[in-house]
Amino acid sequence: MHVKKDDMVEVIAGDDAEAGRARRILRVLPETNKVVVEGVNRVYKHVKPNRRNAQGGRLSREMPIAVSNVLLFCGSCRRGTRTGHRYAADGHKERFCKKCGAALGALSKARKQYAKA
């Protein structure tokens, strides 16, 4: 997976695709290659009245979308971009923007064998 929980992403396909709009990932489902994104792919569940919910009604919730339909949002480019992985000078692995080269977050702790001497 190229995204993690709480990452900001841009949806690039589907009914909720808006260019330049960053949204937060709520959940990652790696076994099905899907993610749940805040405010995207909303559905309504009709619930009957019960003890917990005396009135009943319609509950709105987000459903998963394919991870291939989102791009990680780059703050310096202000848009969704493709990402790569590299080792930083201190030896920790990080994601970076393929367009501008900006770091997009660490993926592992620093390791001596990958540090630049």
PDB file of C-alpha atoms in Angstrom:
ATOM      1  CA  MET A   1       0.000   0.000   0.000  1.00  0.00           C
ATOM      2  CA  HIS A   2       1.282   3.446  -0.828  1.00  0.00           C
ATOM      3  CA  VAL A   3      -0.976   5.140   1.753  1.00  0.00           C
ATOM      4  CA  LYS A   4      -1.488   4.883   5.526  1.00  0.00           C
ATOM      5  CA  LYS A   5      -4.198   5.858   7.992  1.00  0.00           C
ATOM      6  CA  ASP A   6      -4.496   9.645   8.524  1.00  0.00           C
ATOM      7  CA  ASP A   7      -2.705  10.433   5.227  1.00  0.00           C
ATOM      8  CA  MET A   8      -4.126  13.225   3.108  1.00  0.00           C
ATOM      9  CA  VAL A   9      -5.105  11.963  -0.353  1.00  0.00           C
ATOM     10  CA  GLU A  10      -6.782  13.206  -3.510  1.00  0.00           C
ATOM     11  CA  VAL A  11      -9.510  11.045  -5.066  1.00  0.00           C
ATOM     12  CA  ILE A  12      -8.819  10.753  -8.805  1.00  0.00           C
ATOM     13  CA  ALA A  13     -11.647   8.479  -9.991  1.00  0.00           C
ATOM     14  CA  GLY A  14     -15.330   8.005  -9.241  1.00  0.00           C
ATOM     15  CA  ASP A  15     -18.233  10.286  -8.390  1.00  0.00           C
ATOM     16  CA  ASP A  16     -16.333  12.090  -5.615  1.00  0.00           C
ATOM     17  CA  ALA A  17     -13.237  12.980  -7.656  1.00  0.00           C
ATOM     18  CA  GLU A  18     -12.306  16.655  -7.288  1.00  0.00           C
ATOM     19  CA  ALA A  19      -8.972  17.984  -8.509  1.00  0.00           C
ATOM     20  CA  GLY A  20      -6.906  19.644  -5.782  1.00  0.00           C
ATOM     21  CA  ARG A  21      -9.160  18.567  -2.892  1.00  0.00           C
ATOM     22  CA  ALA A  22      -7.344  16.830  -0.040  1.00  0.00           C
ATOM     23  CA  ARG A  23      -9.213  14.345   2.134  1.00  0.00           C
ATOM     24  CA  ARG A  24      -8.130  12.190   5.101  1.00  0.00           C
ATOM     25  CA  ILE A  25      -7.942   8.389   5.146  1.00  0.00           C
ATOM     26  CA  LEU A  26      -9.982   6.928   7.998  1.00  0.00           C
ATOM     27  CA  ARG A  27      -9.162   3.220   7.542  1.00  0.00           C
ATOM     28  CA  VAL A  28      -6.919   1.050   5.368  1.00  0.00           C
ATOM     29  CA  LEU A  29      -8.076  -2.442   4.351  1.00  0.00           C
ATOM     30  CA  PRO A  30      -4.956  -4.160   2.942  1.00  0.00           C
ATOM     31  CA  GLU A  31      -6.588  -7.573   2.502  1.00  0.00           C
ATOM     32  CA  THR A  32      -9.000  -6.131  -0.086  1.00  0.00           C
ATOM     33  CA  ASN A  33      -6.791  -3.263  -1.398  1.00  0.00           C
ATOM     34  CA  LYS A  34      -9.328  -0.654  -0.327  1.00  0.00           C
ATOM     35  CA  VAL A  35      -9.355   2.506   1.788  1.00  0.00           C
ATOM     36  CA  VAL A  36     -12.101   4.439   3.564  1.00  0.00           C
ATOM     37  CA  VAL A  37     -11.768   8.162   2.850  1.00  0.00           C
ATOM     38  CA  GLU A  38     -13.519  10.904   4.808  1.00  0.00           C
ATOM     39  CA  GLY A  39     -16.614  12.171   2.957  1.00  0.00           C
ATOM     40  CA  VAL A  40     -16.181   9.866  -0.073  1.00  0.00           C
ATOM     41  CA  ASN A  41     -18.548   7.110  -1.285  1.00  0.00           C
ATOM     42  CA  ARG A  42     -21.244   7.888   1.281  1.00  0.00           C
ATOM     43  CA  VAL A  43     -24.227   5.538   1.546  1.00  0.00           C
ATOM     44  CA  TYR A  44     -27.359   5.628   3.676  1.00  0.00           C
ATOM     45  CA  LYS A  45     -28.329   2.798   5.991  1.00  0.00           C
ATOM     46  CA  HIS A  46     -31.968   2.768   7.035  1.00  0.00           C
ATOM     47  CA  VAL A  47     -32.365   1.731  10.657  1.00  0.00           C
ATOM     48  CA  LYS A  48     -35.518   0.720  12.493  1.00  0.00           C
ATOM     49  CA  PRO A  49     -36.304   2.288  15.856  1.00  0.00           C
ATOM     50  CA  ASN A  50     -34.851   0.376  18.810  1.00  0.00           C
ATOM     51  CA  ARG A  51     -33.847   0.995  22.432  1.00  0.00           C
ATOM     52  CA  ARG A  52     -30.560   2.614  21.525  1.00  0.00           C
ATOM     53  CA  ASN A  53     -31.965   4.715  18.663  1.00  0.00           C
ATOM     54  CA  ALA A  54     -35.582   5.478  19.583  1.00  0.00           C
ATOM     55  CA  GLN A  55     -36.398   7.445  16.446  1.00  0.00           C
ATOM     56  CA  GLY A  56     -34.694   5.323  13.775  1.00  0.00           C
ATOM     57  CA  GLY A  57     -33.997   6.990  10.428  1.00  0.00           C
ATOM     58  CA  ARG A  58     -31.114   7.110   7.960  1.00  0.00           C
ATOM     59  CA  LEU A  59     -27.465   6.834   8.979  1.00  0.00           C
ATOM     60  CA  SER A  60     -24.857   8.127   6.539  1.00  0.00           C
ATOM     61  CA  ARG A  61     -21.473   6.390   6.431  1.00  0.00           C
ATOM     62  CA  GLU A  62     -18.448   6.079   4.160  1.00  0.00           C
ATOM     63  CA  MET A  63     -17.792   2.859   2.267  1.00  0.00           C
ATOM     64  CA  PRO A  64     -14.399   1.625   0.977  1.00  0.00           C
ATOM     65  CA  ILE A  65     -12.978   2.600  -2.416  1.00  0.00           C
ATOM     66  CA  ALA A  66     -10.093   1.030  -4.325  1.00  0.00           C
ATOM     67  CA  VAL A  67      -6.651   2.268  -3.292  1.00  0.00           C
ATOM     68  CA  SER A  68      -5.808   2.748  -6.991  1.00  0.00           C
ATOM     69  CA  ASN A  69      -8.339   5.605  -7.089  1.00  0.00           C
ATOM     70  CA  VAL A  70      -6.406   7.813  -4.655  1.00  0.00           C
ATOM     71  CA  LEU A  71      -3.103   9.693  -4.847  1.00  0.00           C
ATOM     72  CA  LEU A  72      -1.085  10.893  -1.880  1.00  0.00           C
ATOM     73  CA  PHE A  73      -1.454  14.673  -1.482  1.00  0.00           C
ATOM     74  CA  CYS A  74       1.786  16.687  -1.692  1.00  0.00           C
ATOM     75  CA  GLY A  75       1.672  19.890   0.372  1.00  0.00           C
ATOM     76  CA  SER A  76       4.276  21.715  -1.703  1.00  0.00           C
ATOM     77  CA  CYS A  77       2.724  20.818  -5.090  1.00  0.00           C
ATOM     78  CA  ARG A  78      -0.821  21.337  -3.677  1.00  0.00           C
ATOM     79  CA  ARG A  79      -2.093  18.282  -5.589  1.00  0.00           C
ATOM     80  CA  GLY A  80      -2.095  14.486  -5.591  1.00  0.00           C
ATOM     81  CA  THR A  81       1.168  13.048  -6.879  1.00  0.00           C
ATOM     82  CA  ARG A  82       2.853   9.739  -7.504  1.00  0.00           C
ATOM     83  CA  THR A  83       5.256   8.710  -4.783  1.00  0.00           C
ATOM     84  CA  GLY A  84       8.539   6.873  -4.459  1.00  0.00           C
ATOM     85  CA  HIS A  85      10.634   5.490  -1.611  1.00  0.00           C
ATOM     86  CA  ARG A  86      14.177   6.503  -0.731  1.00  0.00           C
ATOM     87  CA  TYR A  87      16.609   6.506   2.171  1.00  0.00           C
ATOM     88  CA  ALA A  88      17.308   9.904   3.711  1.00  0.00           C
ATOM     89  CA  ALA A  89      20.794  11.051   4.764  1.00  0.00           C
ATOM     90  CA  ASP A  90      20.340   9.802   8.335  1.00  0.00           C
ATOM     91  CA  GLY A  91      19.271   6.330   7.136  1.00  0.00           C
ATOM     92  CA  HIS A  92      15.496   6.327   7.602  1.00  0.00           C
ATOM     93  CA  LYS A  93      13.204   5.270   4.758  1.00  0.00           C
ATOM     94  CA  GLU A  94      10.766   7.911   3.538  1.00  0.00           C
ATOM     95  CA  ARG A  95       8.167   8.566   0.870  1.00  0.00           C
ATOM     96  CA  PHE A  96       8.784  11.399  -1.572  1.00  0.00           C
ATOM     97  CA  CYS A  97       6.886  13.272  -4.276  1.00  0.00           C
ATOM     98  CA  LYS A  98       7.984  12.223  -7.770  1.00  0.00           C
ATOM     99  CA  LYS A  99       7.185  15.695  -9.163  1.00  0.00           C
ATOM    100  CA  CYS A 100       8.955  18.060  -6.738  1.00  0.00           C
ATOM    101  CA  GLY A 101      11.055  15.681  -4.607  1.00  0.00           C
ATOM    102  CA  ALA A 102       9.584  16.802  -1.274  1.00  0.00           C
ATOM    103  CA  ALA A 103       9.556  14.304   1.602  1.00  0.00           C
ATOM    104  CA  LEU A 104       6.055  13.016   2.447  1.00  0.00           C
ATOM    105  CA  GLY A 105       6.712  11.170   5.686  1.00  0.00           C
ATOM    106  CA  ALA A 106       8.988   8.584   7.251  1.00  0.00           C
ATOM    107  CA  LEU A 107       8.308   4.866   6.792  1.00  0.00           C
ATOM    108  CA  SER A 108      10.924   3.375   9.127  1.00  0.00           C
ATOM    109  CA  LYS A 109      13.353   4.367  11.826  1.00  0.00           C
ATOM    110  CA  ALA A 110      16.954   5.328  11.007  1.00  0.00           C
ATOM    111  CA  ARG A 111      19.296   2.432  10.191  1.00  0.00           C
ATOM    112  CA  LYS A 112      23.085   2.774  10.185  1.00  0.00           C
ATOM    113  CA  GLN A 113      23.742   0.698   7.053  1.00  0.00           C
ATOM    114  CA  TYR A 114      21.664   3.102   4.907  1.00  0.00           C
ATOM    115  CA  ALA A 115      23.041   6.363   6.380  1.00  0.00           C
ATOM    116  CA  LYS A 116      25.268   8.420   4.116  1.00  0.00           C
ATOM    117  CA  ALA A 117      28.720   8.691   5.646  1.00  0.00           C
TER     118      ALA A 117
END
